[in-house]
GROMACS .gro file of N, CA and C in nm:
model
  393
    1MET      N    1  -1.639  -2.832  -0.728
    1MET     CA    2  -1.582  -2.828  -0.889
    1MET      C    3  -1.585  -2.717  -0.990
    2SER      N    4  -1.490  -2.683  -1.046
    2SER     CA    5  -1.461  -2.562  -1.129
    2SER      C    6  -1.523  -2.586  -1.257
    3TRP      N    7  -1.607  -2.410  -1.324
    3TRP     CA    8  -1.671  -2.435  -1.424
    3TRP      C    9  -1.562  -2.491  -1.536
    4GLN      N   10  -1.451  -2.449  -1.528
    4GLN     CA   11  -1.367  -2.480  -1.662
    4GLN      C   12  -1.342  -2.693  -1.622
    5THR      N   13  -1.405  -2.734  -1.525
    5THR     CA   14  -1.355  -2.855  -1.515
    5THR      C   15  -1.501  -2.929  -1.582
    6TYR      N   16  -1.595  -2.844  -1.563
    6TYR     CA   17  -1.704  -2.904  -1.673
    6TYR      C   18  -1.691  -2.884  -1.831
    7VAL      N   19  -1.640  -2.785  -1.852
    7VAL     CA   20  -1.612  -2.775  -1.972
    7VAL      C   21  -1.514  -2.865  -2.069
    8ASP      N   22  -1.378  -2.904  -1.980
    8ASP     CA   23  -1.299  -2.989  -2.012
    8ASP      C   24  -1.351  -3.130  -2.021
    9ASP      N   25  -1.423  -3.224  -1.846
    9ASP     CA   26  -1.448  -3.337  -1.884
    9ASP      C   27  -1.586  -3.351  -1.931
   10HIS      N   28  -1.680  -3.261  -1.906
   10HIS     CA   29  -1.782  -3.311  -1.954
   10HIS      C   30  -1.889  -3.288  -2.089
   11LEU      N   31  -1.804  -3.143  -2.146
   11LEU     CA   32  -1.846  -3.146  -2.245
   11LEU      C   33  -1.733  -3.165  -2.374
   12MET      N   34  -1.620  -3.133  -2.333
   12MET     CA   35  -1.538  -3.150  -2.454
   12MET      C   36  -1.442  -3.350  -2.433
   13CYS      N   37  -1.573  -3.374  -2.389
   13CYS     CA   38  -1.540  -3.563  -2.408
   13CYS      C   39  -1.584  -3.617  -2.513
   14ASP      N   40  -1.505  -3.759  -2.483
   14ASP     CA   41  -1.516  -3.840  -2.616
   14ASP      C   42  -1.628  -3.934  -2.629
   15VAL      N   43  -1.673  -3.896  -2.730
   15VAL     CA   44  -1.819  -3.969  -2.729
   15VAL      C   45  -1.798  -4.045  -2.851
   16ASP      N   46  -1.830  -4.189  -2.843
   16ASP     CA   47  -1.823  -4.300  -2.936
   16ASP      C   48  -1.662  -4.256  -3.039
   17GLY      N   49  -1.579  -4.232  -2.941
   17GLY     CA   50  -1.425  -4.170  -3.029
   17GLY      C   51  -1.460  -4.044  -3.133
   18GLN      N   52  -1.539  -3.962  -3.066
   18GLN     CA   53  -1.572  -3.808  -3.134
   18GLN      C   54  -1.547  -3.726  -3.033
   19LYS      N   55  -1.537  -3.580  -3.035
   19LYS     CA   56  -1.556  -3.484  -2.936
   19LYS      C   57  -1.577  -3.346  -3.003
   20LEU      N   58  -1.663  -3.239  -2.951
   20LEU     CA   59  -1.702  -3.126  -2.960
   20LEU      C   60  -1.582  -3.062  -3.055
   21THR      N   61  -1.567  -2.979  -3.106
   21THR     CA   62  -1.511  -2.899  -3.187
   21THR      C   63  -1.442  -2.784  -3.109
   22ALA      N   64  -1.579  -2.770  -3.003
   22ALA     CA   65  -1.549  -2.615  -2.909
   22ALA      C   66  -1.653  -2.613  -2.824
   23ALA      N   67  -1.655  -2.570  -2.674
   23ALA     CA   68  -1.769  -2.557  -2.588
   23ALA      C   69  -1.733  -2.449  -2.478
   24ALA      N   70  -1.879  -2.395  -2.457
   24ALA     CA   71  -1.836  -2.308  -2.331
   24ALA      C   72  -1.954  -2.276  -2.251
   25ILE      N   73  -1.942  -2.254  -2.119
   25ILE     CA   74  -2.057  -2.221  -1.997
   25ILE      C   75  -2.056  -2.069  -2.016
   26LEU      N   76  -2.173  -2.027  -2.054
   26LEU     CA   77  -2.147  -1.868  -2.043
   26LEU      C   78  -2.301  -1.810  -1.912
   27GLY      N   79  -2.264  -1.727  -1.835
   27GLY     CA   80  -2.395  -1.688  -1.800
   27GLY      C   81  -2.470  -1.591  -1.924
   28HIS      N   82  -2.632  -1.541  -1.832
   28HIS     CA   83  -2.730  -1.518  -1.904
   28HIS      C   84  -2.675  -1.370  -2.009
   29ASP      N   85  -2.597  -1.323  -1.919
   29ASP     CA   86  -2.556  -1.188  -1.971
   29ASP      C   87  -2.392  -1.162  -2.042
   30GLY      N   88  -2.387  -1.326  -2.096
   30GLY     CA   89  -2.282  -1.344  -2.191
   30GLY      C   90  -2.145  -1.292  -2.117
   31SER      N   91  -2.123  -1.333  -2.008
   31SER     CA   92  -2.043  -1.362  -1.921
   31SER      C   93  -1.983  -1.500  -1.945
   32VAL      N   94  -1.833  -1.510  -1.981
   32VAL     CA   95  -1.750  -1.616  -1.982
   32VAL      C   96  -1.752  -1.683  -1.846
   33TRP      N   97  -1.834  -1.776  -1.809
   33TRP     CA   98  -1.786  -1.904  -1.729
   33TRP      C   99  -1.659  -1.966  -1.714
   34ALA      N  100  -1.688  -2.042  -1.817
   34ALA     CA  101  -1.572  -2.127  -1.857
   34ALA      C  102  -1.579  -2.120  -2.053
   35GLN      N  103  -1.454  -2.158  -2.102
   35GLN     CA  104  -1.464  -2.202  -2.238
   35GLN      C  105  -1.339  -2.314  -2.254
   36SER      N  106  -1.385  -2.365  -2.387
   36SER     CA  107  -1.235  -2.399  -2.441
   36SER      C  108  -1.188  -2.309  -2.488
   37SER      N  109  -1.046  -2.374  -2.547
   37SER     CA  110  -0.974  -2.275  -2.630
   37SER      C  111  -1.024  -2.243  -2.726
   38SER      N  112  -1.051  -2.317  -2.811
   38SER     CA  113  -1.114  -2.287  -2.933
   38SER      C  114  -1.249  -2.235  -2.964
   39PHE      N  115  -1.286  -2.187  -2.846
   39PHE     CA  116  -1.481  -2.119  -2.854
   39PHE      C  117  -1.403  -2.015  -2.907
   40PRO      N  118  -1.496  -1.980  -3.021
   40PRO     CA  119  -1.510  -1.828  -3.080
   40PRO      C  120  -1.508  -1.758  -3.026
   41GLN      N  121  -1.425  -1.605  -3.055
   41GLN     CA  122  -1.483  -1.494  -2.958
   41GLN      C  123  -1.584  -1.442  -3.070
   42PHE      N  124  -1.680  -1.402  -2.950
   42PHE     CA  125  -1.780  -1.367  -2.949
   42PHE      C  126  -1.807  -1.247  -2.927
   43LYS      N  127  -1.973  -1.156  -2.997
   43LYS     CA  128  -1.999  -1.011  -2.968
   43LYS      C  129  -2.102  -1.034  -2.898
   44PRO      N  130  -2.136  -0.929  -2.803
   44PRO     CA  131  -2.235  -0.962  -2.678
   44PRO      C  132  -2.380  -0.929  -2.760
   45GLU      N  133  -2.370  -0.865  -2.922
   45GLU     CA  134  -2.536  -0.857  -2.986
   45GLU      C  135  -2.540  -1.023  -2.982
   46GLU      N  136  -2.453  -1.076  -3.041
   46GLU     CA  137  -2.461  -1.245  -3.079
   46GLU      C  138  -2.518  -1.324  -2.949
   47ILE      N  139  -2.513  -1.308  -2.813
   47ILE     CA  140  -2.560  -1.347  -2.665
   47ILE      C  141  -2.688  -1.272  -2.690
   48THR      N  142  -2.704  -1.153  -2.726
   48THR     CA  143  -2.854  -1.083  -2.703
   48THR      C  144  -2.944  -1.183  -2.818
   49GLY      N  145  -2.879  -1.166  -2.877
   49GLY     CA  146  -3.005  -1.245  -3.023
   49GLY      C  147  -3.056  -1.391  -2.961
   50ILE      N  148  -2.946  -1.464  -2.912
   50ILE     CA  149  -2.969  -1.564  -2.867
   50ILE      C  150  -3.089  -1.588  -2.711
   51ASN      N  151  -3.030  -1.484  -2.632
   51ASN     CA  152  -3.134  -1.509  -2.543
   51ASN      C  153  -3.277  -1.474  -2.608
   52ASN      N  154  -3.283  -1.349  -2.703
   52ASN     CA  155  -3.381  -1.325  -2.745
   52ASN      C  156  -3.495  -1.463  -2.822
   53ASP      N  157  -3.428  -1.538  -2.849
   53ASP     CA  158  -3.488  -1.655  -2.923
   53ASP      C  159  -3.518  -1.757  -2.816
   54PHE      N  160  -3.412  -1.750  -2.720
   54PHE     CA  161  -3.511  -1.850  -2.609
   54PHE      C  162  -3.645  -1.752  -2.534
   55ASN      N  163  -3.658  -1.631  -2.538
   55ASN     CA  164  -3.724  -1.558  -2.470
   55ASN      C  165  -3.894  -1.606  -2.543
   56GLU      N  166  -3.821  -1.560  -2.674
   56GLU     CA  167  -3.925  -1.541  -2.837
   56GLU      C  168  -3.902  -1.626  -2.948
   57PRO      N  169  -3.939  -1.779  -2.927
   57PRO     CA  170  -3.884  -1.863  -2.985
   57PRO      C  171  -3.934  -1.850  -3.168
   58GLY      N  172  -3.820  -1.849  -3.252
   58GLY     CA  173  -3.805  -1.821  -3.365
   58GLY      C  174  -3.767  -1.721  -3.394
   59PHE      N  175  -3.723  -1.599  -3.325
   59PHE     CA  176  -3.661  -1.467  -3.259
   59PHE      C  177  -3.557  -1.477  -3.434
   60LEU      N  178  -3.457  -1.573  -3.432
   60LEU     CA  179  -3.341  -1.620  -3.492
   60LEU      C  180  -3.370  -1.655  -3.626
   61ALA      N  181  -3.476  -1.763  -3.655
   61ALA     CA  182  -3.522  -1.816  -3.798
   61ALA      C  183  -3.508  -1.745  -3.879
   62PRO      N  184  -3.524  -1.620  -3.859
   62PRO     CA  185  -3.555  -1.525  -4.040
   62PRO      C  186  -3.382  -1.461  -4.075
   63THR      N  187  -3.268  -1.457  -3.966
   63THR     CA  188  -3.189  -1.395  -3.984
   63THR      C  189  -3.054  -1.533  -3.962
   64GLY      N  190  -3.098  -1.606  -3.885
   64GLY     CA  191  -2.999  -1.728  -3.864
   64GLY      C  192  -2.897  -1.700  -3.746
   65LEU      N  193  -2.839  -1.778  -3.652
   65LEU     CA  194  -2.805  -1.724  -3.548
   65LEU      C  195  -2.578  -1.774  -3.584
   66TYR      N  196  -2.581  -1.653  -3.526
   66TYR     CA  197  -2.444  -1.576  -3.556
   66TYR      C  198  -2.369  -1.636  -3.424
   67LEU      N  199  -2.277  -1.650  -3.393
   67LEU     CA  200  -2.155  -1.686  -3.296
   67LEU      C  201  -2.008  -1.663  -3.327
   68GLY      N  202  -1.948  -1.578  -3.323
   68GLY     CA  203  -1.809  -1.557  -3.338
   68GLY      C  204  -1.796  -1.535  -3.507
   69SER      N  205  -1.914  -1.472  -3.582
   69SER     CA  206  -1.912  -1.379  -3.650
   69SER      C  207  -1.952  -1.518  -3.775
   70THR      N  208  -1.975  -1.657  -3.709
   70THR     CA  209  -2.020  -1.786  -3.817
   70THR      C  210  -2.175  -1.789  -3.763
   71LYS      N  211  -2.216  -1.764  -3.933
   71LYS     CA  212  -2.374  -1.814  -3.942
   71LYS      C  213  -2.438  -1.907  -3.915
   72TYR      N  214  -2.516  -1.953  -3.845
   72TYR     CA  215  -2.594  -2.101  -3.858
   72TYR      C  216  -2.723  -2.108  -3.897
   73MET      N  217  -2.780  -2.164  -3.925
   73MET     CA  218  -2.926  -2.203  -3.996
   73MET      C  219  -2.995  -2.253  -3.880
   74VAL      N  220  -3.097  -2.193  -3.813
   74VAL     CA  221  -3.172  -2.238  -3.698
   74VAL      C  222  -3.266  -2.376  -3.695
   75ILE      N  223  -3.253  -2.477  -3.632
   75ILE     CA  224  -3.318  -2.563  -3.731
   75ILE      C  225  -3.397  -2.637  -3.540
   76GLN      N  226  -3.458  -2.732  -3.550
   76GLN     CA  227  -3.565  -2.752  -3.422
   76GLN      C  228  -3.494  -2.744  -3.315
   77GLY      N  229  -3.531  -2.708  -3.268
   77GLY     CA  230  -3.506  -2.709  -3.087
   77GLY      C  231  -3.620  -2.757  -2.962
   78GLU      N  232  -3.591  -2.688  -2.874
   78GLU     CA  233  -3.702  -2.721  -2.755
   78GLU      C  234  -3.716  -2.547  -2.708
   79PRO      N  235  -3.828  -2.499  -2.777
   79PRO     CA  236  -3.904  -2.379  -2.753
   79PRO      C  237  -3.851  -2.309  -2.610
   80GLY      N  238  -3.748  -2.235  -2.615
   80GLY     CA  239  -3.734  -2.189  -2.456
   80GLY      C  240  -3.623  -2.251  -2.393
   81ALA      N  241  -3.611  -2.415  -2.420
   81ALA     CA  242  -3.452  -2.463  -2.356
   81ALA      C  243  -3.395  -2.463  -2.433
   82VAL      N  244  -3.345  -2.510  -2.589
   82VAL     CA  245  -3.258  -2.540  -2.673
   82VAL      C  246  -3.265  -2.487  -2.776
   83ILE      N  247  -3.187  -2.423  -2.834
   83ILE     CA  248  -3.160  -2.422  -2.930
   83ILE      C  249  -3.064  -2.493  -3.027
   84ARG      N  250  -3.115  -2.502  -3.158
   84ARG     CA  251  -3.001  -2.571  -3.225
   84ARG      C  252  -2.963  -2.489  -3.393
   85GLY      N  253  -2.861  -2.523  -3.407
   85GLY     CA  254  -2.821  -2.465  -3.601
   85GLY      C  255  -2.721  -2.516  -3.656
   86LYS      N  256  -2.733  -2.547  -3.784
   86LYS     CA  257  -2.646  -2.609  -3.877
   86LYS      C  258  -2.609  -2.553  -3.971
   87LYS      N  259  -2.505  -2.562  -3.976
   87LYS     CA  260  -2.397  -2.483  -4.122
   87LYS      C  261  -2.244  -2.598  -4.146
   88GLY      N  262  -2.355  -2.657  -4.334
   88GLY     CA  263  -2.233  -2.741  -4.372
   88GLY      C  264  -2.218  -2.858  -4.283
   89SER      N  265  -2.124  -2.915  -4.262
   89SER     CA  266  -2.127  -3.082  -4.213
   89SER      C  267  -2.123  -3.043  -4.047
   90GLY      N  268  -2.111  -2.962  -3.990
   90GLY     CA  269  -2.123  -2.939  -3.843
   90GLY      C  270  -2.258  -2.853  -3.807
   91GLY      N  271  -2.261  -2.790  -3.691
   91GLY     CA  272  -2.351  -2.725  -3.639
   91GLY      C  273  -2.340  -2.711  -3.465
   92ILE      N  274  -2.434  -2.625  -3.403
   92ILE     CA  275  -2.432  -2.579  -3.280
   92ILE      C  276  -2.530  -2.624  -3.150
   93THR      N  277  -2.508  -2.612  -3.080
   93THR     CA  278  -2.640  -2.680  -2.996
   93THR      C  279  -2.620  -2.606  -2.839
   94ILE      N  280  -2.758  -2.512  -2.826
   94ILE     CA  281  -2.708  -2.447  -2.670
   94ILE      C  282  -2.831  -2.448  -2.583
   95LYS      N  283  -2.780  -2.489  -2.456
   95LYS     CA  284  -2.900  -2.533  -2.374
   95LYS      C  285  -2.917  -2.419  -2.248
   96LYS      N  286  -3.003  -2.347  -2.236
   96LYS     CA  287  -3.072  -2.297  -2.138
   96LYS      C  288  -3.070  -2.354  -1.999
   97THR      N  289  -2.987  -2.276  -1.893
   97THR     CA  290  -3.050  -2.381  -1.778
   97THR      C  291  -3.094  -2.229  -1.724
   98ASN      N  292  -3.123  -2.232  -1.552
   98ASN     CA  293  -3.176  -2.125  -1.489
   98ASN      C  294  -3.094  -2.040  -1.483
   99GLN      N  295  -2.927  -2.040  -1.481
   99GLN     CA  296  -2.865  -1.928  -1.488
   99GLN      C  297  -2.740  -1.899  -1.574
  100ALA      N  298  -2.741  -1.996  -1.658
  100ALA     CA  299  -2.620  -2.020  -1.778
  100ALA      C  300  -2.713  -2.031  -1.943
  101LEU      N  301  -2.601  -2.048  -2.006
  101LEU     CA  302  -2.601  -2.080  -2.143
  101LEU      C  303  -2.505  -2.202  -2.193
  102ILE      N  304  -2.516  -2.315  -2.223
  102ILE     CA  305  -2.441  -2.406  -2.227
  102ILE      C  306  -2.413  -2.439  -2.417
  103PHE      N  307  -2.288  -2.406  -2.429
  103PHE     CA  308  -2.280  -2.400  -2.615
  103PHE      C  309  -2.163  -2.560  -2.605
  104GLY      N  310  -2.217  -2.612  -2.744
  104GLY     CA  311  -2.148  -2.704  -2.764
  104GLY      C  312  -2.167  -2.699  -2.956
  105ILE      N  313  -2.035  -2.687  -3.001
  105ILE     CA  314  -2.014  -2.663  -3.138
  105ILE      C  315  -1.937  -2.833  -3.184
  106TYR      N  316  -1.985  -2.809  -3.323
  106TYR     CA  317  -1.947  -2.991  -3.351
  106TYR      C  318  -1.908  -2.949  -3.518
  107ASP      N  319  -1.843  -3.077  -3.555
  107ASP     CA  320  -1.841  -3.091  -3.690
  107ASP      C  321  -1.796  -3.219  -3.731
  108GLU      N  322  -1.811  -3.309  -3.865
  108GLU     CA  323  -1.846  -3.415  -3.882
  108GLU      C  324  -1.686  -3.444  -3.833
  109PRO      N  325  -1.659  -3.592  -3.802
  109PRO     CA  326  -1.773  -3.671  -3.806
  109PRO      C  327  -1.869  -3.682  -3.657
  110MET      N  328  -1.874  -3.614  -3.553
  110MET     CA  329  -1.974  -3.601  -3.465
  110MET      C  330  -2.063  -3.573  -3.556
  111THR      N  331  -2.187  -3.639  -3.482
  111THR     CA  332  -2.343  -3.618  -3.534
  111THR      C  333  -2.403  -3.528  -3.459
  112PRO      N  334  -2.488  -3.450  -3.515
  112PRO     CA  335  -2.567  -3.388  -3.407
  112PRO      C  336  -2.638  -3.437  -3.307
  113GLY      N  337  -2.671  -3.535  -3.305
  113GLY     CA  338  -2.727  -3.603  -3.211
  113GLY      C  339  -2.661  -3.627  -3.077
  114GLN      N  340  -2.514  -3.640  -3.116
  114GLN     CA  341  -2.391  -3.676  -3.024
  114GLN      C  342  -2.422  -3.572  -2.926
  115CYS      N  343  -2.383  -3.430  -3.012
  115CYS     CA  344  -2.363  -3.308  -2.980
  115CYS      C  345  -2.487  -3.263  -2.840
  116ASN      N  346  -2.608  -3.263  -2.928
  116ASN     CA  347  -2.698  -3.268  -2.849
  116ASN      C  348  -2.726  -3.324  -2.721
  117MET      N  349  -2.693  -3.457  -2.701
  117MET     CA  350  -2.677  -3.562  -2.605
  117MET      C  351  -2.575  -3.456  -2.494
  118VAL      N  352  -2.445  -3.434  -2.539
  118VAL     CA  353  -2.366  -3.393  -2.436
  118VAL      C  354  -2.380  -3.283  -2.409
  119VAL      N  355  -2.463  -3.161  -2.447
  119VAL     CA  356  -2.478  -3.020  -2.406
  119VAL      C  357  -2.598  -3.071  -2.301
  120GLU      N  358  -2.681  -3.133  -2.382
  120GLU     CA  359  -2.838  -3.123  -2.280
  120GLU      C  360  -2.828  -3.184  -2.181
  121ARG      N  361  -2.737  -3.277  -2.188
  121ARG     CA  362  -2.708  -3.364  -2.058
  121ARG      C  363  -2.625  -3.302  -1.974
  122LEU      N  364  -2.568  -3.215  -1.950
  122LEU     CA  365  -2.495  -3.144  -1.851
  122LEU      C  366  -2.573  -3.006  -1.851
  123GLY      N  367  -2.635  -2.960  -1.914
  123GLY     CA  368  -2.785  -2.824  -1.896
  123GLY      C  369  -2.841  -2.946  -1.839
  124ASP      N  370  -2.928  -3.051  -1.824
  124ASP     CA  371  -2.994  -3.103  -1.718
  124ASP      C  372  -2.955  -3.122  -1.592
  125TYR      N  373  -2.859  -3.158  -1.607
  125TYR     CA  374  -2.773  -3.167  -1.491
  125TYR      C  375  -2.745  -3.056  -1.389
  126LEU      N  376  -2.727  -2.940  -1.477
  126LEU     CA  377  -2.674  -2.846  -1.374
  126LEU      C  378  -2.851  -2.739  -1.340
  127ILE      N  379  -2.962  -2.765  -1.457
  127ILE     CA  380  -3.065  -2.730  -1.388
  127ILE      C  381  -3.128  -2.802  -1.252
  128ASP      N  382  -3.073  -2.917  -1.278
  128ASP     CA  383  -3.172  -3.012  -1.136
  128ASP      C  384  -3.055  -2.968  -1.034
  129GLN      N  385  -2.893  -2.879  -1.012
  129GLN     CA  386  -2.859  -2.820  -0.957
  129GLN      C  387  -2.889  -2.715  -0.877
  130GLY      N  388  -2.971  -2.644  -0.959
  130GLY     CA  389  -2.995  -2.523  -0.910
  130GLY      C  390  -2.977  -2.343  -1.006
  131TYR      N  391  -2.824  -2.436  -1.100
  131TYR     CA  392  -2.806  -2.336  -1.185
  131TYR      C  393  -2.910  -2.362  -1.309
   0.00000   0.00000   0.00000
């Protein structure tokens, strides 16, 4: 299965009538494996900051998480495994696997829990597959 299929079928899927607004799978180095057409153009230093927070939980808390020049307030995640961010009525969930970063961006009426479920379920599956 192509990485794009994972984004299209497993991240941009319908959850109780709601969908993520954007999603992507990136390598730890920031290389794009696959992304939705709506995924923001990001800067390399934004991915570096995200990786720093996975390696040193709390790293992004003082400054916020930036992706595509959009600032998210970092909220409770799972240190070293999941970063969650909030911006207004939407937010972001990032799951780290052995080789990749799984991104899900949502807005109301999708809930944070629905976004977390979609992103983390795929992340856990990829970890089980060795990715």
